[in-house]
Rosetta silent file (secondary structure, phi, psi, omega in degrees, C-alpha in Angstrom):
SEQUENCE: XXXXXXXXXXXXXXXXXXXXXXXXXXXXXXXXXXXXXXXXXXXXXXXXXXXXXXXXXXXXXXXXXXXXXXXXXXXXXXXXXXXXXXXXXXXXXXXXXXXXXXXXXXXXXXXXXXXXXXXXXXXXXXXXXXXXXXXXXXXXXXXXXXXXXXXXXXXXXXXXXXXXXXXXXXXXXXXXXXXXXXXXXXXXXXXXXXXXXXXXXXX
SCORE:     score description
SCORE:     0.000 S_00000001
   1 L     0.000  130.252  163.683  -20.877   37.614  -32.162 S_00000001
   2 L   -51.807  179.595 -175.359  -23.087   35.528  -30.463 S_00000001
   3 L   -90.235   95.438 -178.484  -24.484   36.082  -26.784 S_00000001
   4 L   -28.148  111.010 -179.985  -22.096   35.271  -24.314 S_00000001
   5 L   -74.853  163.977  155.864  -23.379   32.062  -21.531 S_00000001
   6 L   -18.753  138.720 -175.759  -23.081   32.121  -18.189 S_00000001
   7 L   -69.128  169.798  163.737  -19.630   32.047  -16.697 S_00000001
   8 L   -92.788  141.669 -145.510  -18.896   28.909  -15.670 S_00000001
   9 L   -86.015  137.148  165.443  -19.163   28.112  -11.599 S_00000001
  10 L  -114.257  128.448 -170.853  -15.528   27.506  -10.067 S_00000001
  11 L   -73.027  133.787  166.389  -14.427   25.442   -6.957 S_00000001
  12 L  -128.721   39.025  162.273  -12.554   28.491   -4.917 S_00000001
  13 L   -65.445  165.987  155.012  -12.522   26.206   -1.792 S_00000001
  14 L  -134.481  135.869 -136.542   -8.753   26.144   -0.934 S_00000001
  15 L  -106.308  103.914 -172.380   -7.364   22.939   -0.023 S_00000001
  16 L  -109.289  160.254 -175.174   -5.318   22.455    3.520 S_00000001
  17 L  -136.964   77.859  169.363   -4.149   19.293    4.971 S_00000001
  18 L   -67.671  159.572 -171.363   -4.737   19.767    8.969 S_00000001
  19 L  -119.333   75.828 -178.048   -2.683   17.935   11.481 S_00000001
  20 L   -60.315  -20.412  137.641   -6.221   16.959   13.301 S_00000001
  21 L   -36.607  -26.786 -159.180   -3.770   15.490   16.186 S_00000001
  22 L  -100.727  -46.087 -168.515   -2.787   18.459   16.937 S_00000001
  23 L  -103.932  166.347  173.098   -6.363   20.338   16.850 S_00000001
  24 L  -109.838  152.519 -170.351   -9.523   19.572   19.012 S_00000001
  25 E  -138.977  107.805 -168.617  -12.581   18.490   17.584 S_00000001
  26 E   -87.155  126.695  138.265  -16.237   18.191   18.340 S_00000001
  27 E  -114.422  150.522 -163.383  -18.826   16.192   16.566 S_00000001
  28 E  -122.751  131.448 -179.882  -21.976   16.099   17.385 S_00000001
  29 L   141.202  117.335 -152.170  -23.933   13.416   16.784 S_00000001
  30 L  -129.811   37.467  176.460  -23.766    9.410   17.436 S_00000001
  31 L  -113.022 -107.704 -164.782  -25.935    7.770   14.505 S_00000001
  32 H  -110.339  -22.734  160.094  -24.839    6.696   10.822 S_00000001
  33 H   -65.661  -40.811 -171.451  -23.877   10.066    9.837 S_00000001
  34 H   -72.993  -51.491  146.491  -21.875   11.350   12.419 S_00000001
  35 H    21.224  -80.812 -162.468  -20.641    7.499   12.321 S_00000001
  36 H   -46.420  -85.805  172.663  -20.035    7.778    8.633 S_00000001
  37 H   -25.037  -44.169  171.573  -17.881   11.280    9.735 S_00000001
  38 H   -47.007  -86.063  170.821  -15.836    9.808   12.632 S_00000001
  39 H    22.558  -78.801 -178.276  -15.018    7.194    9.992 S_00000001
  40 H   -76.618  -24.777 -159.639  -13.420    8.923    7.417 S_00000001
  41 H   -82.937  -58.156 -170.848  -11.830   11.324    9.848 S_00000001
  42 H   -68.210  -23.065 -178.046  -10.192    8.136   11.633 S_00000001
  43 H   -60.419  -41.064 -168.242   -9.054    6.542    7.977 S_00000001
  44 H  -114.414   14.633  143.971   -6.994    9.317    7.047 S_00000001
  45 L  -141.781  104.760 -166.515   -5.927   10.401   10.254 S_00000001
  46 L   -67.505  -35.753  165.386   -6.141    7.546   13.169 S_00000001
  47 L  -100.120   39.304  164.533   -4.974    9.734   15.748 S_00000001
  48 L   -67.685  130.983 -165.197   -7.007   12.432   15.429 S_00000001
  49 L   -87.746   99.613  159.920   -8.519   14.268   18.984 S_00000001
  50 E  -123.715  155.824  175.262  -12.079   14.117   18.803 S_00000001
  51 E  -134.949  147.259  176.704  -14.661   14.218   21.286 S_00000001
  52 E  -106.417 -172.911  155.033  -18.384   13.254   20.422 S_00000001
  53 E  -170.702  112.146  175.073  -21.469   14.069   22.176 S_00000001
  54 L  -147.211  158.681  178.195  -25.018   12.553   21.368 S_00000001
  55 L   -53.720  -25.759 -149.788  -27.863   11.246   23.269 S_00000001
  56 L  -178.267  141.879  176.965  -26.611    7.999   21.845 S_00000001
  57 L  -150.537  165.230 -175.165  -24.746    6.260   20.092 S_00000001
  58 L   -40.576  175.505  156.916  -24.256    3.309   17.352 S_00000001
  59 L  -106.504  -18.327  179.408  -22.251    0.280   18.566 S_00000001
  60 H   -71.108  -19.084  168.227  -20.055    0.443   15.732 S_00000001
  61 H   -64.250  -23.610  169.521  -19.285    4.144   17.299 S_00000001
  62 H   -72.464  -47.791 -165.389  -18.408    2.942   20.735 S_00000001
  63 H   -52.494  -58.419 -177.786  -16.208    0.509   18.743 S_00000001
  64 H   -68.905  -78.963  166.950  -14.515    3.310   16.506 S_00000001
  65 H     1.802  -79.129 -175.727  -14.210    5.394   19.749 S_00000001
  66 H   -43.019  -50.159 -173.409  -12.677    3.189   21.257 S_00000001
  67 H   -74.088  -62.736  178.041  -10.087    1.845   19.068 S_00000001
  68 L   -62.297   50.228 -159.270   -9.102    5.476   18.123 S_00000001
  69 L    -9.484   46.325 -171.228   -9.234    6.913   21.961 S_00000001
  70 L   -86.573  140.524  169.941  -12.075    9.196   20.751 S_00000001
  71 E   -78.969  159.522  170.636  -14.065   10.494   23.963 S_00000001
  72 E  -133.676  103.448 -157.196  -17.680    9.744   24.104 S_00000001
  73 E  -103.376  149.291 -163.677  -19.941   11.926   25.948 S_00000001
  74 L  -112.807  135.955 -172.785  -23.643   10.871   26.347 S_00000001
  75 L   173.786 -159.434  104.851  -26.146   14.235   26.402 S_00000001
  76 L   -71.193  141.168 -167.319  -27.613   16.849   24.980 S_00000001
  77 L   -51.960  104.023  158.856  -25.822   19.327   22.729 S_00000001
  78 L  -112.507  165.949  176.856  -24.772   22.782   24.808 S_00000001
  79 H   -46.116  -53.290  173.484  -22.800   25.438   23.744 S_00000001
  80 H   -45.201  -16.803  144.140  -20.369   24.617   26.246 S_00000001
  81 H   -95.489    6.795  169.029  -18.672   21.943   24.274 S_00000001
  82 L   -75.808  -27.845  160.365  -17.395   24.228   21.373 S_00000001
  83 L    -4.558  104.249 -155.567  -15.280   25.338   24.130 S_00000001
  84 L    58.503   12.132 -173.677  -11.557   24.972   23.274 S_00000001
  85 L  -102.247  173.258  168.906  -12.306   23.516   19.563 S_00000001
  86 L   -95.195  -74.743 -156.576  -10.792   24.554   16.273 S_00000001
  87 E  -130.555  172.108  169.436  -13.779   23.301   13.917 S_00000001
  88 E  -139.266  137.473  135.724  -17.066   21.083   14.883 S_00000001
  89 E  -120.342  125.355  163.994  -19.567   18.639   13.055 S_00000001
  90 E   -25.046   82.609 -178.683  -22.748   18.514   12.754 S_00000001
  91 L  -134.363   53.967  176.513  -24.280   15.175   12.249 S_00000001
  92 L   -95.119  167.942  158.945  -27.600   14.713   13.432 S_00000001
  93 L   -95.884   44.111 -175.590  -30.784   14.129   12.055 S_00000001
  94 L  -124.194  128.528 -168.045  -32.424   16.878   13.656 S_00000001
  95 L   -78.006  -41.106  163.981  -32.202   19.947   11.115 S_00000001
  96 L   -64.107  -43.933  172.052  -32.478   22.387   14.143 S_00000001
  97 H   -59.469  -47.799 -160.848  -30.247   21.328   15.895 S_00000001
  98 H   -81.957   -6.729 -175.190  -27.531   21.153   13.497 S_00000001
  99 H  -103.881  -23.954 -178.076  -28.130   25.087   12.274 S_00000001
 100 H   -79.547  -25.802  170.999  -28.281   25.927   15.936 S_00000001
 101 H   -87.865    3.242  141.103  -24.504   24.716   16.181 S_00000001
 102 H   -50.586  -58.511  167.685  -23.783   26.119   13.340 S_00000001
 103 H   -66.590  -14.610  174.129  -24.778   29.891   14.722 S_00000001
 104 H   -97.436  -30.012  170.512  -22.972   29.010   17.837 S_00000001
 105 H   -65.029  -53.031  171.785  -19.578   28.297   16.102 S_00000001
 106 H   -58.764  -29.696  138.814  -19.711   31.348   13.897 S_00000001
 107 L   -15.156  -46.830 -145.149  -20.250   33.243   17.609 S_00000001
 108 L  -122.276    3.235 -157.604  -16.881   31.493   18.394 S_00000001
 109 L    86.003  -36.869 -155.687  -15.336   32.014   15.321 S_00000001
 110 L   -87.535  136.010  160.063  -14.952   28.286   14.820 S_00000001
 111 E   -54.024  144.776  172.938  -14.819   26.134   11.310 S_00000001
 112 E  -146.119  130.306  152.274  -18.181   24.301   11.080 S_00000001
 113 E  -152.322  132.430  176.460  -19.615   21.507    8.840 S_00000001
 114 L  -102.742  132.516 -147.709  -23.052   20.736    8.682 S_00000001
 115 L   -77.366  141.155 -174.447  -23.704   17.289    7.361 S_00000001
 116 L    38.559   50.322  164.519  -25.865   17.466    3.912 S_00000001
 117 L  -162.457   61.907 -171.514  -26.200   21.046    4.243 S_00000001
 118 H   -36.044  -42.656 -177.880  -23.722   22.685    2.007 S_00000001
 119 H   -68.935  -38.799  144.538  -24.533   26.596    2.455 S_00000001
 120 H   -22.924    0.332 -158.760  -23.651   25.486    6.054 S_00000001
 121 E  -115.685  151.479  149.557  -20.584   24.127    5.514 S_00000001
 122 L   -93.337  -65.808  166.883  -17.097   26.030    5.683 S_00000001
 123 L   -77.752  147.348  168.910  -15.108   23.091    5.003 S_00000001
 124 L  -116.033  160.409  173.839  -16.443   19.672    2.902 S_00000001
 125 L  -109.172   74.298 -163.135  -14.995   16.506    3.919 S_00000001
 126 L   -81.394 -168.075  174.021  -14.002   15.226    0.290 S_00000001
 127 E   -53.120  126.230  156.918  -12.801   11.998   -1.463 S_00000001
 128 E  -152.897  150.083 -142.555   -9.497   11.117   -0.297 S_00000001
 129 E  -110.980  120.285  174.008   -6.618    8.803   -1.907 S_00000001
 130 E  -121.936  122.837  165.090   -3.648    8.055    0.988 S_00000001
 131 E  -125.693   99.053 -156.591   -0.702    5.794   -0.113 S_00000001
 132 L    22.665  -93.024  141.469    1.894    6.557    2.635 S_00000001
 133 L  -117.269   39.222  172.981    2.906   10.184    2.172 S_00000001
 134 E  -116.595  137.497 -163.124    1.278   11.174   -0.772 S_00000001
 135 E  -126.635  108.041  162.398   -1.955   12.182    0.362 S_00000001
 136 E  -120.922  127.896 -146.274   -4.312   13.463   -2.319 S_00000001
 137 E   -97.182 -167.762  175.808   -7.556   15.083   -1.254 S_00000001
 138 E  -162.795  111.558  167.684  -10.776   15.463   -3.531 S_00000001
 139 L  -101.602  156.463  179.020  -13.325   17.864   -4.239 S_00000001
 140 L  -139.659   24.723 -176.961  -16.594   18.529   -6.382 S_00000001
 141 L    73.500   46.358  171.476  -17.891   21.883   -4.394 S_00000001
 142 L    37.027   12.197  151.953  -19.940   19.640   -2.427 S_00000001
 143 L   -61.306  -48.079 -179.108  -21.980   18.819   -5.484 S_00000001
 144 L  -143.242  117.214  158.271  -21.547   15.272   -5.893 S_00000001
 145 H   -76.127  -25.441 -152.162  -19.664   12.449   -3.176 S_00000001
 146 H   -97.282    9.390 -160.097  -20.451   10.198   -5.537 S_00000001
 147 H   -92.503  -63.294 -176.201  -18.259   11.832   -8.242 S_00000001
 148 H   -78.138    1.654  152.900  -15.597   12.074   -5.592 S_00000001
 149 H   -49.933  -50.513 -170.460  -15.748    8.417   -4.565 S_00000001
 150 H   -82.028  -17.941  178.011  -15.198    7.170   -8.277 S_00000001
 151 H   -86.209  -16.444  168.434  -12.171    9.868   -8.959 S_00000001
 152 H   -67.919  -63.102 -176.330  -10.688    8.278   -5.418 S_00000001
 153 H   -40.032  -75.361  161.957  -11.179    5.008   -6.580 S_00000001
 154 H    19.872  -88.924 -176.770   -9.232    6.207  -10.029 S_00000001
 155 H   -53.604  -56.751 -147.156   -6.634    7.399   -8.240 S_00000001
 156 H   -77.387  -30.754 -170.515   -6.289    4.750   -5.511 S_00000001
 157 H   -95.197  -29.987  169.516   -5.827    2.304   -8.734 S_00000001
 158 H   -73.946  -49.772  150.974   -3.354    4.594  -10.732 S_00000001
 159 L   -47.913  104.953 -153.389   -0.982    5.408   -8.344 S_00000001
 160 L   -77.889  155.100  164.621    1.857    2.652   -7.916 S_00000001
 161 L   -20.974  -41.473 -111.255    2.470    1.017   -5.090 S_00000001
 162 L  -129.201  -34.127 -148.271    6.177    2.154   -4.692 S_00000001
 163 H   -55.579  -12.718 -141.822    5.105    5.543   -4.524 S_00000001
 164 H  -101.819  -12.235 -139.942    5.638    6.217   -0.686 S_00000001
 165 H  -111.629  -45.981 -169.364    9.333    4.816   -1.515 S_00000001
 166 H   -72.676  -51.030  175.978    9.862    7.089   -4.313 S_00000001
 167 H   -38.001  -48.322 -151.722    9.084    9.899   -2.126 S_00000001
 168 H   -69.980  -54.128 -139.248   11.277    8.842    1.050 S_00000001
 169 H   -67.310  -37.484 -173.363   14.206    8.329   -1.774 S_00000001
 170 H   -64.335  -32.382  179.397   13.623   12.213   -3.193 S_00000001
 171 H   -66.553  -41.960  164.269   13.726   13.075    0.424 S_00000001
 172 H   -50.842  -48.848  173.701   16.644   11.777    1.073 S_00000001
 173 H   -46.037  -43.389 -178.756   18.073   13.004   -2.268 S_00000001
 174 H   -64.536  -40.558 -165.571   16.859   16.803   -1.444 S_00000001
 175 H   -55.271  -53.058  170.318   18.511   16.468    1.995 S_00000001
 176 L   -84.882   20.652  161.852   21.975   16.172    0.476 S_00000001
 177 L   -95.468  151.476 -171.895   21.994   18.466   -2.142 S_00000001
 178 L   -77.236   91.264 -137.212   24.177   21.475   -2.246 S_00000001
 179 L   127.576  176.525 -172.105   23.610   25.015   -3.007 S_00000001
 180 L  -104.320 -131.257 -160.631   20.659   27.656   -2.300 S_00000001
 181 H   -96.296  -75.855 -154.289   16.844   27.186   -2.646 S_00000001
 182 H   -55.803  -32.231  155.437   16.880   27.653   -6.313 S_00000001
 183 H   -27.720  -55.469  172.450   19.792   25.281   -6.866 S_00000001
 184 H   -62.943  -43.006  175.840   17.755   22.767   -5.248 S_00000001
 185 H   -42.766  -53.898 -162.688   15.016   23.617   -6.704 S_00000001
 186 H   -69.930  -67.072 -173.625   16.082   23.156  -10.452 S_00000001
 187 H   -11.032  -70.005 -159.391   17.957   19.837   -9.098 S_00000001
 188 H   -62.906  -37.403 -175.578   14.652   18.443   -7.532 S_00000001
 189 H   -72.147  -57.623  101.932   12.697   19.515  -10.967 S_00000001
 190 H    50.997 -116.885  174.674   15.601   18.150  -12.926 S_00000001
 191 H   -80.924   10.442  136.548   15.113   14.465  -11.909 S_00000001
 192 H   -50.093  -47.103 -138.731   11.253   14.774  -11.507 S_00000001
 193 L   -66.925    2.432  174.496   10.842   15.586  -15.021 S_00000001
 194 H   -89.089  -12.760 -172.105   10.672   11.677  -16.228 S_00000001
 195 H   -90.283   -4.240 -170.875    7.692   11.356  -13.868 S_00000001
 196 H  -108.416  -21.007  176.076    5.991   14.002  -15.728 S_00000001
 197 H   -61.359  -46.993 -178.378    6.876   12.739  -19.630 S_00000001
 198 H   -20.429  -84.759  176.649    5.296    9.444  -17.906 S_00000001
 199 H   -43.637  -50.847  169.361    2.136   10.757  -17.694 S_00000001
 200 H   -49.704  -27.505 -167.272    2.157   12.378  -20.740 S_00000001
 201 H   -86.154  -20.204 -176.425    3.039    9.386  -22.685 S_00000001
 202 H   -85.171  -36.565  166.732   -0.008    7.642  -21.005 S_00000001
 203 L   -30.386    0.000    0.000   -2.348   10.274  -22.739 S_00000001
């Protein structure tokens, strides 16, 4: 037998879908990353509670601020706004900075991601495809965005239109059926199973 390669590296991230309305959230940092980071944060959830705090900040960030009712605090970074958060990010250009609020969240407990600095990160902020309420997120280990940009797009093109429709109708469907969990269960699987020959047939 030949000599066995290297295992191959595995994404073990495990993938949650927070209700960032719900949680509070610091980023710190007002240029085009922490920008960039609002950004994406407000696209797939618009009401999300964030507060920011940089010396400065863009005008398109006062803008985004605004329109989402994100606070905007003008300053230098202290400890003292991880205070009451769930997770923070990091999005400065200052390399120091961004490692020292890293070491102050794990102090606190607190989720942290530090922008372009992957051993730094707990969470990544991947590729993500939203069509009403099918939500599908995307990761690549924080190896490539630009891998998960073109597998959004993908998706974002493959996915019909309808879908958010199909869903409410299954929803409806589930609501009235009779019977215990697995009853439903088989039901709901049942009259799924043409969406999964679908796909197959597309192969």
């Amino acid at each position: 037998m030949g000599a066995r390669g290297p295992m191959e590296e595995r994404n073990e991230l495990y993938p949650v879908f927070l209700k960032v309305n719900k949680l509070n959230i610091l980023v710190v940092g007002g240029g085009q990353v922490g920008h960039e980071k609002l950004h994406f944060l407000f696209k797939s959830s618009p009401n999300a509670k964030v507060e920011v705090v940089a010396k400065w900040f863009l005008p398109e960030t006062e803008e985004l601020a605004k329109k989402h009712g994100a606070k905007l605090t003008k300053g230098r970074y202290r400890r003292k706004y991880l205070k009451n958060r769930h997770f923070v990010i990091a999005a400065t250009n200052d390399a120091k900075l961004n490692k020292r609020v890293y070491k102050h969240a794990k102090k606190r407990y607190l989720l942290a991601n530090i922008a372009d600095t992957p051993e730094l990160c707990d969470f990544y902020m991947g590729g993500i495809v939203n069509k009403g309420h099918v939500k599908i997120a995307i990761s690549t280990n924080g190896k490539s965005p630009t891998a998960a940009k073109r597998l959004r797009q993908f998706f974002e093109e493959v996915i019909p239109e309808n879908v958010n429709q199909m869903v409410e109708n299954l929803n409806e469907y589930r609501s009235n059926i009779k019977g215990d969990f697995e009853a439903k269960v088989d039901q709901m699987n049942s009259i799924t199973e043409s969406l999964k020959v679908k796909n197959k047939s597309d192969d």
